[in-house]
Coordinates of C-alpha atoms in Angstrom, one line a residue:
M1 CA -74.2 -18.5 -44.7
L2 CA -75.2 -14.9 -43.5
L3 CA -75.6 -16.3 -39.9
I4 CA -72.1 -18.0 -40.1
I5 CA -70.4 -14.9 -41.5
S6 CA -72.2 -12.7 -38.9
G7 CA -71.1 -15.0 -36.1
C8 CA -67.4 -15.0 -37.2
G9 CA -67.4 -11.2 -37.4
H10 CA -68.8 -11.0 -33.9
Q11 CA -66.1 -13.3 -32.5
N12 CA -63.2 -11.2 -34.1
N13 CA -64.6 -8.0 -32.6
N14 CA -64.4 -9.4 -29.0
T15 CA -60.7 -10.7 -29.4
T16 CA -58.2 -8.7 -27.1
P17 CA -55.4 -7.2 -29.2
E18 CA -51.9 -8.5 -28.3
A19 CA -48.4 -7.1 -28.8
V20 CA -46.8 -8.1 -32.1
A21 CA -43.1 -9.1 -32.3
I22 CA -42.1 -7.6 -35.7
E23 CA -38.5 -9.0 -35.3
S24 CA -36.6 -10.8 -32.7
N25 CA -35.5 -7.4 -31.1
S26 CA -38.5 -5.3 -31.9
L27 CA -42.0 -5.0 -30.5
S28 CA -45.2 -3.1 -31.5
L29 CA -47.8 -2.2 -28.9
T30 CA -51.5 -1.5 -29.1
D31 CA -52.9 1.8 -27.7
A32 CA -54.1 -0.1 -24.6
Q33 CA -50.8 -1.7 -24.0
F34 CA -48.8 1.5 -24.4
K35 CA -51.1 3.3 -22.0
S36 CA -51.0 0.5 -19.3
A37 CA -47.1 0.3 -19.6
A38 CA -46.8 4.0 -18.7
I39 CA -44.1 4.5 -21.1
T40 CA -42.1 7.7 -21.3
T41 CA -39.4 8.5 -23.8
G42 CA -36.6 10.9 -24.1
K43 CA -33.2 11.5 -25.6
V44 CA -29.7 10.7 -24.4
E45 CA -27.7 13.5 -22.9
Q46 CA -24.1 14.6 -22.6
K47 CA -23.4 15.1 -18.9
Q48 CA -20.3 15.6 -16.6
I49 CA -20.3 12.5 -14.7
Y50 CA -18.1 11.7 -11.6
T51 CA -16.3 8.4 -11.9
T52 CA -14.7 6.2 -9.2
L53 CA -11.4 4.6 -9.7
K54 CA -10.9 1.4 -7.6
L55 CA -7.3 0.4 -6.5
N56 CA -5.7 -2.0 -4.1
G57 CA -2.4 -2.2 -2.3
K58 CA -1.0 -2.6 1.2
I59 CA 0.2 -0.6 4.1
D60 CA 4.0 0.2 4.1
V61 CA 6.5 2.2 6.1
P62 CA 9.6 4.0 4.7
P63 CA 13.0 2.3 5.3
Q64 CA 14.0 4.8 8.0
N65 CA 11.0 3.8 10.1
M66 CA 11.6 0.1 10.1
V67 CA 14.7 -1.2 12.1
S68 CA 16.2 -4.6 12.4
I69 CA 18.1 -5.2 15.6
S70 CA 21.2 -7.4 15.6
V71 CA 24.2 -7.9 17.9
P72 CA 27.4 -6.6 16.0
L73 CA 29.6 -9.0 17.9
G74 CA 27.2 -11.9 18.5
G75 CA 26.6 -13.6 21.8
Y76 CA 24.1 -15.4 24.0
L77 CA 20.8 -13.8 24.6
K78 CA 20.6 -13.4 28.4
S79 CA 17.2 -11.7 28.8
T80 CA 14.4 -10.0 26.9
N81 CA 10.7 -9.3 27.5
L82 CA 9.7 -8.3 23.9
L83 CA 6.6 -9.6 22.3
P84 CA 5.2 -8.8 18.9
G85 CA 2.9 -5.8 19.1
M86 CA 4.5 -4.4 22.3
H87 CA 5.1 -0.7 22.3
I88 CA 8.6 0.5 23.1
K89 CA 10.4 3.9 23.6
K90 CA 13.6 5.1 22.1
G91 CA 16.6 4.3 24.4
Q92 CA 14.8 1.5 26.3
V93 CA 16.7 -1.6 27.1
I94 CA 15.2 -4.3 25.0
A95 CA 17.5 -7.2 25.5
T96 CA 20.8 -8.2 27.3
V97 CA 23.6 -10.3 25.6
E98 CA 26.7 -11.8 27.2
D99 CA 29.8 -13.6 25.8
Q100 CA 33.4 -14.2 26.8
Q101 CA 34.6 -12.0 23.9
Y102 CA 33.2 -8.9 25.6
I103 CA 35.4 -9.7 28.6
Q104 CA 38.4 -10.3 26.4
L105 CA 37.9 -7.0 24.5
Q106 CA 37.8 -5.1 27.8
Q107 CA 40.9 -7.0 29.0
D108 CA 42.8 -6.1 25.8
Y109 CA 41.8 -2.5 25.9
L110 CA 42.8 -2.0 29.5
S111 CA 46.1 -3.9 29.0
A112 CA 46.9 -1.7 25.9
K113 CA 45.9 1.4 27.8
A114 CA 48.2 0.4 30.7
K115 CA 51.2 -0.2 28.4
I116 CA 50.8 3.0 26.5
K117 CA 52.4 5.2 29.3
Y118 CA 55.6 3.2 29.3
L119 CA 55.8 3.2 25.5
E120 CA 55.2 7.0 25.5
Q121 CA 58.0 7.6 28.0
E122 CA 60.4 5.3 26.1
Y123 CA 59.5 7.2 22.8
Q124 CA 60.3 10.5 24.5
R125 CA 63.5 9.2 26.1
Q126 CA 64.8 7.8 22.7
R127 CA 63.9 11.1 20.9
D128 CA 65.9 13.1 23.4
L129 CA 68.9 10.6 23.1
N130 CA 68.7 10.7 19.4
Q131 CA 68.8 14.5 19.3
S132 CA 72.0 14.4 21.4
Q133 CA 73.5 11.7 19.2
A134 CA 73.6 9.3 22.2
S135 CA 71.2 6.8 20.5
S136 CA 71.0 5.5 17.0
D137 CA 68.2 6.4 14.6
K138 CA 67.1 2.7 14.4
V139 CA 66.5 2.5 18.1
F140 CA 64.5 5.8 18.1
Q141 CA 62.5 4.8 15.0
Q142 CA 61.6 1.5 16.8
A143 CA 60.4 3.3 19.9
E144 CA 58.3 5.7 17.8
A145 CA 56.7 2.8 15.8
D146 CA 55.9 0.9 19.1
Y147 CA 54.3 3.9 20.6
K148 CA 52.1 4.8 17.6
S149 CA 51.1 1.2 17.1
Q150 CA 49.8 1.1 20.6
L151 CA 47.8 4.2 20.1
V152 CA 46.2 2.6 17.1
L153 CA 45.5 -0.5 19.1
I154 CA 43.8 1.4 21.8
S155 CA 41.7 3.5 19.4
A156 CA 40.6 0.2 17.5
L157 CA 39.7 -1.5 20.8
K158 CA 37.8 1.5 22.0
E159 CA 35.7 1.5 18.8
K160 CA 35.0 -2.2 19.1
L161 CA 33.8 -1.8 22.6
S162 CA 31.6 1.1 21.5
I163 CA 30.0 -1.0 18.7
A164 CA 29.4 -3.7 21.3
G165 CA 27.7 -1.2 23.6
I166 CA 30.3 -0.8 26.2
N167 CA 31.4 2.7 27.3
V168 CA 35.1 2.6 28.1
N169 CA 34.6 5.3 30.7
N170 CA 32.5 2.6 32.8
I171 CA 35.3 0.0 32.9
N172 CA 38.7 -0.1 34.7
E173 CA 41.2 -2.5 36.2
T174 CA 38.8 -3.6 38.9
K175 CA 35.5 -3.4 36.9
I176 CA 34.9 -5.6 33.9
I177 CA 31.3 -5.9 32.3
K178 CA 30.4 -9.4 31.3
S179 CA 27.1 -8.5 29.5
V180 CA 25.9 -5.7 27.3
N181 CA 22.6 -4.1 26.9
I182 CA 20.7 -3.5 23.6
Y183 CA 18.8 -0.3 23.3
A184 CA 15.9 0.7 21.2
P185 CA 17.0 3.1 18.5
I186 CA 13.4 4.4 17.8
S187 CA 10.1 4.6 19.4
G188 CA 7.4 2.4 18.0
Y189 CA 6.2 -1.2 18.4
V190 CA 7.7 -4.7 17.9
S191 CA 6.8 -6.3 14.7
K192 CA 8.9 -9.5 14.9
V193 CA 10.8 -11.4 17.6
N194 CA 13.1 -14.1 16.0
V195 CA 15.0 -15.3 19.2
N196 CA 14.6 -16.9 22.5
I197 CA 16.5 -16.6 25.8
G198 CA 19.7 -18.7 25.9
K199 CA 20.1 -18.8 22.1
Y200 CA 23.5 -17.9 20.6
V201 CA 23.1 -15.2 17.9
T202 CA 25.6 -14.3 15.2
P203 CA 26.3 -10.8 14.1
T204 CA 24.3 -11.3 10.8
E205 CA 21.2 -12.6 12.7
V206 CA 18.2 -10.3 13.2
L207 CA 16.9 -10.5 16.7
F208 CA 14.0 -8.1 16.5
E209 CA 12.2 -5.8 14.0
L210 CA 10.8 -2.5 15.2
V211 CA 8.5 -0.2 13.3
D212 CA 7.9 3.5 13.9
P213 CA 4.2 4.1 12.8
S214 CA 4.5 7.9 12.7
D215 CA 5.1 7.9 9.0
I216 CA 3.1 4.8 8.0
H217 CA 1.5 5.1 4.5
L218 CA -0.5 3.2 2.0
A219 CA 1.2 2.0 -1.2
L220 CA -1.3 1.4 -4.1
K221 CA -0.7 -0.3 -7.4
V222 CA -2.0 1.8 -10.3
F223 CA -1.9 0.8 -14.0
E224 CA -0.5 3.0 -16.6
R225 CA -3.8 3.8 -18.2
D226 CA -5.1 5.3 -14.9
L227 CA -2.1 7.4 -13.9
D228 CA -3.3 10.5 -15.7
K229 CA -6.4 10.5 -13.4
L230 CA -4.4 11.0 -10.2
Y231 CA -2.4 13.9 -8.9
V232 CA -0.5 14.7 -5.7
G233 CA -2.8 16.1 -3.0
Q234 CA -5.8 14.2 -4.3
Q235 CA -7.9 12.5 -1.6
L236 CA -9.2 9.0 -1.4
F237 CA -10.8 6.5 1.0
A238 CA -9.2 3.2 1.9
F239 CA -10.7 0.1 3.7
T240 CA -9.9 -3.5 4.4
N241 CA -11.9 -6.5 3.2
N242 CA -12.8 -7.3 6.8
E243 CA -14.3 -3.9 7.5
P244 CA -15.4 -2.2 4.3
E245 CA -17.6 0.1 6.2
N246 CA -14.6 1.5 8.1
R247 CA -13.2 4.0 5.6
H248 CA -9.8 5.8 6.2
K249 CA -9.3 9.1 4.5
C250 CA -5.9 9.4 2.7
T251 CA -4.1 12.0 0.7
I252 CA -1.7 11.1 -2.3
L253 CA 1.8 12.1 -1.4
M254 CA 3.9 10.7 -4.3
I255 CA 3.3 9.0 -7.7
G256 CA 5.8 6.6 -9.0
K257 CA 7.8 7.6 -12.1
D258 CA 8.7 4.1 -13.4
L259 CA 6.6 1.2 -14.5
S260 CA 7.0 -2.5 -13.7
E261 CA 6.7 -5.4 -16.3
D262 CA 3.0 -5.4 -15.6
R263 CA 2.7 -1.7 -16.6
N264 CA 1.9 -0.4 -13.1
T265 CA 3.6 1.8 -10.5
E266 CA 3.1 2.6 -6.8
V267 CA 1.2 5.6 -5.6
H268 CA 2.0 6.4 -1.9
C269 CA -0.7 8.0 0.3
H270 CA -0.7 9.3 3.9
F271 CA -3.5 8.5 6.3
E272 CA -5.2 11.6 7.7
S273 CA -5.5 9.8 11.1
Y274 CA -3.6 6.6 11.8
D275 CA -5.5 3.6 13.1
K276 CA -3.2 1.5 15.3
R277 CA -4.9 -1.7 14.1
L278 CA -3.5 -1.1 10.7
I279 CA 0.0 -2.8 10.6
P280 CA 2.5 -2.9 7.7
G281 CA 1.7 -5.5 5.2
T282 CA -2.1 -5.2 5.7
Y283 CA -3.9 -5.4 2.3
M284 CA -6.4 -2.6 1.6
N285 CA -8.8 -1.4 -1.2
A286 CA -9.1 2.3 -2.2
E287 CA -11.7 4.4 -4.1
V288 CA -10.7 7.6 -5.7
Q289 CA -13.1 10.1 -7.0
V290 CA -11.5 11.1 -10.3
K291 CA -12.1 14.3 -12.4
N292 CA -15.4 14.7 -14.1
T293 CA -15.6 13.4 -17.6
S294 CA -18.2 14.2 -20.3
A295 CA -20.1 11.1 -21.2
T296 CA -23.4 10.1 -23.0
V297 CA -25.8 9.2 -20.3
I298 CA -29.4 7.8 -19.9
P299 CA -31.5 7.3 -16.8
T300 CA -30.5 4.1 -15.0
E301 CA -34.0 2.8 -14.9
A302 CA -34.1 2.9 -18.8
I303 CA -31.5 0.1 -18.9
V304 CA -32.6 -3.6 -18.8
Q305 CA -30.5 -6.7 -18.5
Y306 CA -31.1 -9.9 -20.5
E307 CA -28.9 -12.9 -20.7
G308 CA -26.1 -11.1 -19.0
K309 CA -26.1 -8.1 -21.4
N310 CA -27.4 -4.6 -21.1
F311 CA -30.1 -3.1 -23.4
V312 CA -32.2 0.0 -24.0
F313 CA -35.3 0.4 -26.0
M314 CA -35.3 2.8 -28.9
S315 CA -38.5 4.3 -30.3
K316 CA -39.2 3.5 -33.9
G317 CA -42.5 5.5 -34.0
K318 CA -46.2 4.3 -34.0
R319 CA -45.7 2.5 -30.6
T320 CA -42.9 0.4 -32.1
F321 CA -39.7 -0.2 -30.1
E322 CA -36.4 -1.8 -30.9
M323 CA -34.1 -3.3 -28.2
V324 CA -30.5 -2.0 -28.6
Q325 CA -27.5 -3.5 -26.9
I326 CA -25.3 -1.1 -25.0
N327 CA -22.1 -1.1 -22.8
T328 CA -22.5 0.6 -19.4
G329 CA -20.0 2.8 -17.5
E330 CA -20.2 4.7 -14.3
D331 CA -23.4 5.6 -12.3
D332 CA -23.9 9.1 -10.9
N333 CA -27.1 10.6 -9.4
G334 CA -29.5 8.3 -11.2
Y335 CA -27.8 8.4 -14.6
T336 CA -25.5 5.9 -16.2
S337 CA -22.9 6.4 -18.9
I338 CA -23.5 4.3 -21.9
I339 CA -21.7 3.3 -25.2
F340 CA -23.6 1.8 -28.1
T341 CA -22.1 -1.4 -29.3
N342 CA -22.7 -0.6 -33.0
N343 CA -20.8 2.7 -32.6
S344 CA -23.6 4.6 -34.4
S345 CA -24.8 8.1 -33.4
M346 CA -27.9 7.9 -31.3
K347 CA -28.1 11.4 -30.0
N348 CA -31.3 12.3 -31.8
Q349 CA -33.1 9.1 -31.2
E350 CA -35.9 8.7 -28.6
F351 CA -35.5 6.0 -26.0
V352 CA -37.8 4.5 -23.4
F353 CA -37.0 6.1 -20.0
K354 CA -39.8 4.5 -18.0
G355 CA -41.5 1.1 -18.7
A356 CA -38.5 -0.5 -20.2
Y357 CA -38.8 -3.7 -18.1
S358 CA -42.5 -4.0 -19.1
L359 CA -41.4 -3.9 -22.7
L360 CA -38.8 -6.6 -22.1
M361 CA -41.4 -8.9 -20.4
M362 CA -43.9 -8.4 -23.3
M363 CA -41.2 -9.1 -25.9
K364 CA -39.8 -12.3 -24.3
N365 CA -43.3 -13.7 -23.3
K366 CA -44.5 -13.2 -27.0
E367 CA -41.4 -14.9 -28.3
G368 CA -42.0 -17.8 -25.9

């Protein structure tokens, strides 16, 4: 019996101590395990942490920088060399249109202008006769009405020709223009071409769309909860999904004052230097460094992930640790802002700063 008892005692002394899982979320270590894990602990802190607000939107231009070109009187498109993306200058001829109505307008104008001299002389003659009682008031009033009506007709035809793009000083009885030129009202580039040569276009039909990129800007969608983080003059960086490494510096110019049904508004930003590859309608992402906020932080390496959730290990004394679930926020210079899910105060508690993953492996291996 003494030999058996002695043998059993000798076997227990040579057994390697193992970590003991006290509860499903707690773990107690031996001195050797604690030393090998190189665990260090500390308390959470209150720090001013810089947060990044992520937004998205698209490139836009103000209405005065986007022009739709149409022909006020319609006609057949005789010629154009415009292509989407082509750069044009203000005053440049971008198309030529012709139609019989342009000839008819010039004919009517020149005929009315030729007749006005006779009507003017007849009006003056009847006025003199009426003053000497040699002509009735009716005859004089008819001559006056004919003369003034002709003046109105000439003015109306002149304005129609001007709208059509015909200068009345360039036409006469022997010179009639059968086609009119369309001139670019702005400098910029062609965004759309909706017609082809030979097509008849109506006055309501848009032939081309031109864009002046000098005032191009970025329109971002911002939700109501984030509006107080932004201000006019604030800087941000925008980038496309295709080139996330190519970051464009922008400045906030205007913040919308009304909210949509989705509780968001537009924030307009100006590019510090415009990239010609960015065209209206291009979708972009943006990152804004918002004001510092005070937050409860812990070293990022103290946080472990398990089954899609975030945890830290809280020291319970005597090499015992409890795994506590947390919600994480922004990262800044090796620290992460955290919120404890149980809403309890943890400011005075000790947490594992280094060796957290070693504890997680010991706990889950022991449970297995």
